[in-house]
Amino acid sequence: MPETITANFTGIDPLSAVTHPDPYPYYRELAATRPFFQEPRLGLWVAAGPREVAAVLAHPDCRVRPPAQPVPPALAGTAAGALFGRLIRMNEGAAHAPLKALLMPMLAAVDPGVAAQRAGAMARVLDAGEAAHAAMPAASVNRWLFALPVVSLAAVLGLPLARDCGMALEGARQVAAFAAAQSPLADADTVRAGAGAARWLGTWLASSLAGSVAADGPLPALQHAAQAAGIEAQAVAANIIGLLVQACEATAGLAGNTLLWLGRNPSAGGMPLQGVVARVAQDDPPVQNTRRFLAADSELCGHAAKAGDTVLVLLAAASCSGLADDARAWTFGHGRHACPGDRLAQALAAATVSALRARGAEPAALARAFRYRPSLSARIPHFL
Ligand code: HEM
């Protein structure tokens, strides 16, 4: 019923929904009335119903990259492209499964309580970069959202980013610069900065792995297991950087959306933070969609899709539709590329919100003045 959609929801489409003030009524209508459809204006198939979202993510011909374009053209031939091309997130089959099989248990074994402790310690390291304030200013909140989860993850992995505040902020800045270069909205300067960041991160990680990784952290065992499985060392190194990159924007979004939720629901301020974060991951998720690319002509959800077609998979629509059999955080994906860092991400987001509140960040005040950062997939507030 396209007419109904147009009549009720003017000025919103599946891409602008990501940063719309309240996209959820629109998503719910899509999931209920058009669970899988072709959007000719955007040149995309759109999957919105939970069954359709799960079917696309499980389909063997639906790939994470266009088969002829393993690396986005803007990054190809740069250090950022070389790093990107090795990420399990961006590969299928033999280039994906063996390393993921090692990363899943490694991340699952991290105790959320230990992750929260590391985040508390890293927050005290970052304090050195803050002037004394009664209430934390919005600019500091934004900086911490992008720094604290990443440096805490580095600490969990035993990487030496934690020595001092300057080093921690610089590392987090480089991770964010590499993450930003992957966006389809990235301009030439952002792509150039991403290539520089990939070089910086590569050099930093190589020197860390050569000497200063914590012996009691999970990385030495990962390296041994990877070597025994015949996985090349460069792929392991790229994917360790990849963990920090994956943690960056999405966890900033989860923590930021949790601050917004707390600001809008002041009476729920006493609710355990872990529960609030889990709820936000379902109700106002940081990753709203992901894409798949058809490797062959295929029947998809009863439609004939062609090799080369793109499917926009609306994780957030499946999540809010009320049509799924189980309530789950679709924002972490599903099927063979599902996020292995989901529990850790929620622990780090909760620890970040808790550290910010302890330093005077005021959710109600933050929720009164913010915009969403420009993005076609991630919903991340920028506080003003
Ligand atoms: C709120 C935070 C996070 C969200 C919402 C999130 C979401 C996702 C999603 C949707 C995917 C699947 C992408 C797709 O199939 O198209 C994914 C993959 C992945 N995530 Fe996360 N993620 C988060 C945090 C993290 C963290 C903290 C880590 C690392 C510790 C991590 C590591 C990964 C990796 C390695 C993959 C690739 C898995 C594969 O290709 O098989 N993520 N994530």
mmCIF file of C-alpha atoms in Angstrom, residues 107-108 254 277 329 332 338-348:
data_model
loop_
_atom_site.group_PDB
_atom_site.id
_atom_site.type_symbol
_atom_site.label_atom_id
_atom_site.label_comp_id
_atom_site.label_asym_id
_atom_site.label_seq_id
_atom_site.Cartn_x
_atom_site.Cartn_y
_atom_site.Cartn_z
ATOM 1 C CA LEU A 107 34.912 -11.902 23.301
ATOM 2 C CA ALA A 108 32.286 -14.087 24.971
ATOM 3 C CA LEU A 254 24.275 2.962 22.244
ATOM 4 C CA VAL A 277 20.917 -0.220 27.841
ATOM 5 C CA ALA A 329 18.351 -6.792 19.871
ATOM 6 C CA PHE A 332 23.528 -6.613 16.641
ATOM 7 C CA ALA A 338 26.024 -11.365 13.746
ATOM 8 C CA CYS A 339 28.046 -9.202 16.114
ATOM 9 C CA PRO A 340 30.310 -11.189 18.438
ATOM 10 C CA GLY A 341 30.736 -8.115 20.676
ATOM 11 C CA ASP A 342 27.100 -7.649 21.717
ATOM 12 C CA ARG A 343 27.455 -8.382 25.425
ATOM 13 C CA LEU A 344 30.694 -6.484 25.699
ATOM 14 C CA ALA A 345 29.205 -3.514 23.834
ATOM 15 C CA GLN A 346 26.315 -3.317 26.285
ATOM 16 C CA ALA A 347 28.673 -3.538 29.272
ATOM 17 C CA LEU A 348 30.896 -0.790 27.821
#
